[in-house]
PDB file of C-alpha atoms in Angstrom:
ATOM      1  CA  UNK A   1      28.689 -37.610  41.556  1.00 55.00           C
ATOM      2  CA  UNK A   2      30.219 -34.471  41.040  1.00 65.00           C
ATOM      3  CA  UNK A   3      29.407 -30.712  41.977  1.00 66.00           C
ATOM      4  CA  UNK A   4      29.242 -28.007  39.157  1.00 68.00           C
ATOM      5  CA  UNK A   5      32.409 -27.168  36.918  1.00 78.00           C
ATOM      6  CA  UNK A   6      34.242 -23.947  38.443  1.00 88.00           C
ATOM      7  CA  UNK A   7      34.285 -21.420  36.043  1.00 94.00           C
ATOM      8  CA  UNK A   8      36.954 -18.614  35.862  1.00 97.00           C
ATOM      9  CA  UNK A   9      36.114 -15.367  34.581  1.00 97.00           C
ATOM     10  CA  UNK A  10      38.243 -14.967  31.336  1.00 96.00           C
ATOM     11  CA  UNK A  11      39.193 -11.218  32.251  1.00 95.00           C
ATOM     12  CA  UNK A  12      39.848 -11.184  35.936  1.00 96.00           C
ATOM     13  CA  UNK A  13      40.687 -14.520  36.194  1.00 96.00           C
ATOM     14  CA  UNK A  14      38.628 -15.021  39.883  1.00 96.00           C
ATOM     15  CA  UNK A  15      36.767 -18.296  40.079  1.00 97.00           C
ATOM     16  CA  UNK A  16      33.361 -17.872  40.055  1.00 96.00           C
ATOM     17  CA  UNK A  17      31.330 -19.631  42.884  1.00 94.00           C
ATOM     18  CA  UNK A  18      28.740 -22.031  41.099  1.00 90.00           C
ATOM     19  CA  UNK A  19      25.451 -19.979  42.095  1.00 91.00           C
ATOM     20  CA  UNK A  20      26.830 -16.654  41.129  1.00 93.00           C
ATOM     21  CA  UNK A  21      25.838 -15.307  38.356  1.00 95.00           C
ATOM     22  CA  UNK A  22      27.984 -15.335  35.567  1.00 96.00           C
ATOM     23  CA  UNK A  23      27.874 -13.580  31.702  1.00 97.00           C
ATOM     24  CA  UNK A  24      28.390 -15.840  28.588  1.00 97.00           C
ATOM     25  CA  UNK A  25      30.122 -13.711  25.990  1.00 96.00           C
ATOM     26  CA  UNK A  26      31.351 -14.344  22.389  1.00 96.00           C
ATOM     27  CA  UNK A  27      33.460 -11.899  20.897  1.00 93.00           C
ATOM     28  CA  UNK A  28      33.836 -12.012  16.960  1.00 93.00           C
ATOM     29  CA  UNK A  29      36.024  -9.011  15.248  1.00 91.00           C
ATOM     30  CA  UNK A  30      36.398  -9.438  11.666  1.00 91.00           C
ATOM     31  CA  UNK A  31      38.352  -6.807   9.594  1.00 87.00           C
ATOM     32  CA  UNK A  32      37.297  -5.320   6.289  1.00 82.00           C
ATOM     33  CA  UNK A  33      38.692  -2.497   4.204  1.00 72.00           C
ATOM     34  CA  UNK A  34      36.764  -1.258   0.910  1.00 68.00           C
ATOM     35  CA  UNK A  35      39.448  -2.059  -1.557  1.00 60.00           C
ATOM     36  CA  UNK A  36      37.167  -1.464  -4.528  1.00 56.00           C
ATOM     37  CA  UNK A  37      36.491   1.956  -6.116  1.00 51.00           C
ATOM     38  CA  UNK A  38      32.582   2.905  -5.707  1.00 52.00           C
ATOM     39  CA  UNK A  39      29.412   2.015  -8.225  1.00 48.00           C
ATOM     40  CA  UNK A  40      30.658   4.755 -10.336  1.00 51.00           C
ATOM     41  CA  UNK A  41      34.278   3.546 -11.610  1.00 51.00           C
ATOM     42  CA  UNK A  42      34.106   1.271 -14.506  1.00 53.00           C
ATOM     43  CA  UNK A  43      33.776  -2.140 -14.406  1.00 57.00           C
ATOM     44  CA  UNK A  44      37.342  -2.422 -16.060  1.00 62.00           C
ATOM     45  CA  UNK A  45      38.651   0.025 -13.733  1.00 65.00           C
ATOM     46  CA  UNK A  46      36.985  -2.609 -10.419  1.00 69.00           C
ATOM     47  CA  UNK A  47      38.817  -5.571 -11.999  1.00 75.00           C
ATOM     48  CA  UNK A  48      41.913  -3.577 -12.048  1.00 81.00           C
ATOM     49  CA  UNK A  49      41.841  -2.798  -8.289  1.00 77.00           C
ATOM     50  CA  UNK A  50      40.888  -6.399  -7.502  1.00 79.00           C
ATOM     51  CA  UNK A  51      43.950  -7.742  -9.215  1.00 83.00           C
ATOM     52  CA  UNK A  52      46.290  -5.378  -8.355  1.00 80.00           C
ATOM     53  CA  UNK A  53      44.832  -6.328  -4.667  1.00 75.00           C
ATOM     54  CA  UNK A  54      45.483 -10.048  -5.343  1.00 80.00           C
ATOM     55  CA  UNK A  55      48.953  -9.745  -6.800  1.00 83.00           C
ATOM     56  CA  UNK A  56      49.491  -7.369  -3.686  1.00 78.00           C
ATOM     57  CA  UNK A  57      48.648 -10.467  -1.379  1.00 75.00           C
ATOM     58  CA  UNK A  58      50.415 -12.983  -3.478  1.00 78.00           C
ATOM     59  CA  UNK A  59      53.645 -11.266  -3.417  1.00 79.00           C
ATOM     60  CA  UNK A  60      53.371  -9.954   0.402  1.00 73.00           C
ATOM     61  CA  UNK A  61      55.626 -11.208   3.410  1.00 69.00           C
ATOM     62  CA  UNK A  62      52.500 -12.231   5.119  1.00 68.00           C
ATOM     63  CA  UNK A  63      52.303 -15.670   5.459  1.00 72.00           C
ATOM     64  CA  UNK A  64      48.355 -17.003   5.277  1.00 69.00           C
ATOM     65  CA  UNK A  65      48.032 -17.308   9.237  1.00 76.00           C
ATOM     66  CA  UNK A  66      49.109 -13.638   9.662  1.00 75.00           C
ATOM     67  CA  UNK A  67      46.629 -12.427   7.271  1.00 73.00           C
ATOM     68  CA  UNK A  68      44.146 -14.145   8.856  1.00 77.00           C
ATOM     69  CA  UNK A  69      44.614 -13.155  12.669  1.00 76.00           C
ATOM     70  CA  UNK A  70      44.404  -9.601  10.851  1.00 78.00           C
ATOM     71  CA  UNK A  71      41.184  -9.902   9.552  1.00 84.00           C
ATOM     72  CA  UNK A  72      39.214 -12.521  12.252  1.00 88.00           C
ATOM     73  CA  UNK A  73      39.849 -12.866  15.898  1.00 89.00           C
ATOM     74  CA  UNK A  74      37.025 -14.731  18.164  1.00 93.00           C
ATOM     75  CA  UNK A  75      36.626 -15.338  21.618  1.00 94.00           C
ATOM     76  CA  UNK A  76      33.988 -17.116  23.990  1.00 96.00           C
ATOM     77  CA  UNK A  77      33.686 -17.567  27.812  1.00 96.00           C
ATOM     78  CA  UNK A  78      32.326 -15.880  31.124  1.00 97.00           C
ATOM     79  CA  UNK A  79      32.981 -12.994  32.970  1.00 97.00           C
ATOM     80  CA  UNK A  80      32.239 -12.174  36.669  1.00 97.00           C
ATOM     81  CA  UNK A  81      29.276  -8.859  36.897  1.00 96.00           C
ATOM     82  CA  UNK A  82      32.014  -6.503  37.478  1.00 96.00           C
ATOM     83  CA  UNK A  83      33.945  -7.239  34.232  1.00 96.00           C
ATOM     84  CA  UNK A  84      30.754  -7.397  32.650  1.00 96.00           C
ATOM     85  CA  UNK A  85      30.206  -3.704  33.253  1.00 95.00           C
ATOM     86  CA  UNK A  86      33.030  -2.545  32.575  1.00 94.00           C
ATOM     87  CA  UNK A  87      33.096  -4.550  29.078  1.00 92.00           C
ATOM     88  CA  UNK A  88      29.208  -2.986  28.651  1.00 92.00           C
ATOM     89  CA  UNK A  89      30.538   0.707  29.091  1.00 92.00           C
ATOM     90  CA  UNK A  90      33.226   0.482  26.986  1.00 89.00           C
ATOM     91  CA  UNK A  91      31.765  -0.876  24.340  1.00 86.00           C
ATOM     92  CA  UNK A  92      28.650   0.999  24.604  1.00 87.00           C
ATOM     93  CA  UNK A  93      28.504   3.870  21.890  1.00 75.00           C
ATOM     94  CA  UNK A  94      26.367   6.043  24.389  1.00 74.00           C
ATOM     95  CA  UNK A  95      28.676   7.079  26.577  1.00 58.00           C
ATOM     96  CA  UNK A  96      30.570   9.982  26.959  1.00 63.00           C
ATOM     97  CA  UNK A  97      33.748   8.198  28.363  1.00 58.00           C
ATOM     98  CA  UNK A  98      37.245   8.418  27.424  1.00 60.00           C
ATOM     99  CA  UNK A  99      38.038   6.447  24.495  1.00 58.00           C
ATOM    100  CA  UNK A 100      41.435   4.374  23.661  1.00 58.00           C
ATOM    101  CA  UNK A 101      42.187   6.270  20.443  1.00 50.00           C
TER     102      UNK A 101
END
């Protein structure tokens, strides 16, 4: 028989002793851009800007793969209590910390 798994905490890296308490996360970013004019262009003038935006993607560099790490990146694991709080207050809109940009 075997003891628990040891679990690493994704950020820190430190293994985490089996009856410390650990936080599951899953991360999910997921770009979007409003490409479109708003409700009040024409319909003729939204099909416009959609195919102009598909021949734009059709005749860019990108290949598919690059285009898609641009627009969904996801992530799951644990993290130790300490990296857990510091993930909590940066991503936490409340606070009046520094931010990165």
């Amino acid at each position: 028989m075997t003891g628990p798994r040891l679990r690493h905490c994704a950020t820190c890296g430190r293994a985490l002793n089996p009856r410390e308490v650990y936080y599951r996360f899953k991360l999910v970013l997921e770009g979007e851009q409003d490409v479109l004019e708003s409700a009040e262009a024409s319909e003729d003038g939204e099909q416009d800007a959609l195919a102009a935006l598909v021949r734009r993607l059709e005749e860019g560099p990108e290949d598919a793969r690059e285009l898609e790490d641009q627009v969904h990146w996801e992530r799951a694991g644990v993290v130790c209590g300490g990296c857990r709080a510091v993930a909590v207050r940066m991503l936490d809109e409340s606070t009046d910390s520094t931010r990165p940009h």
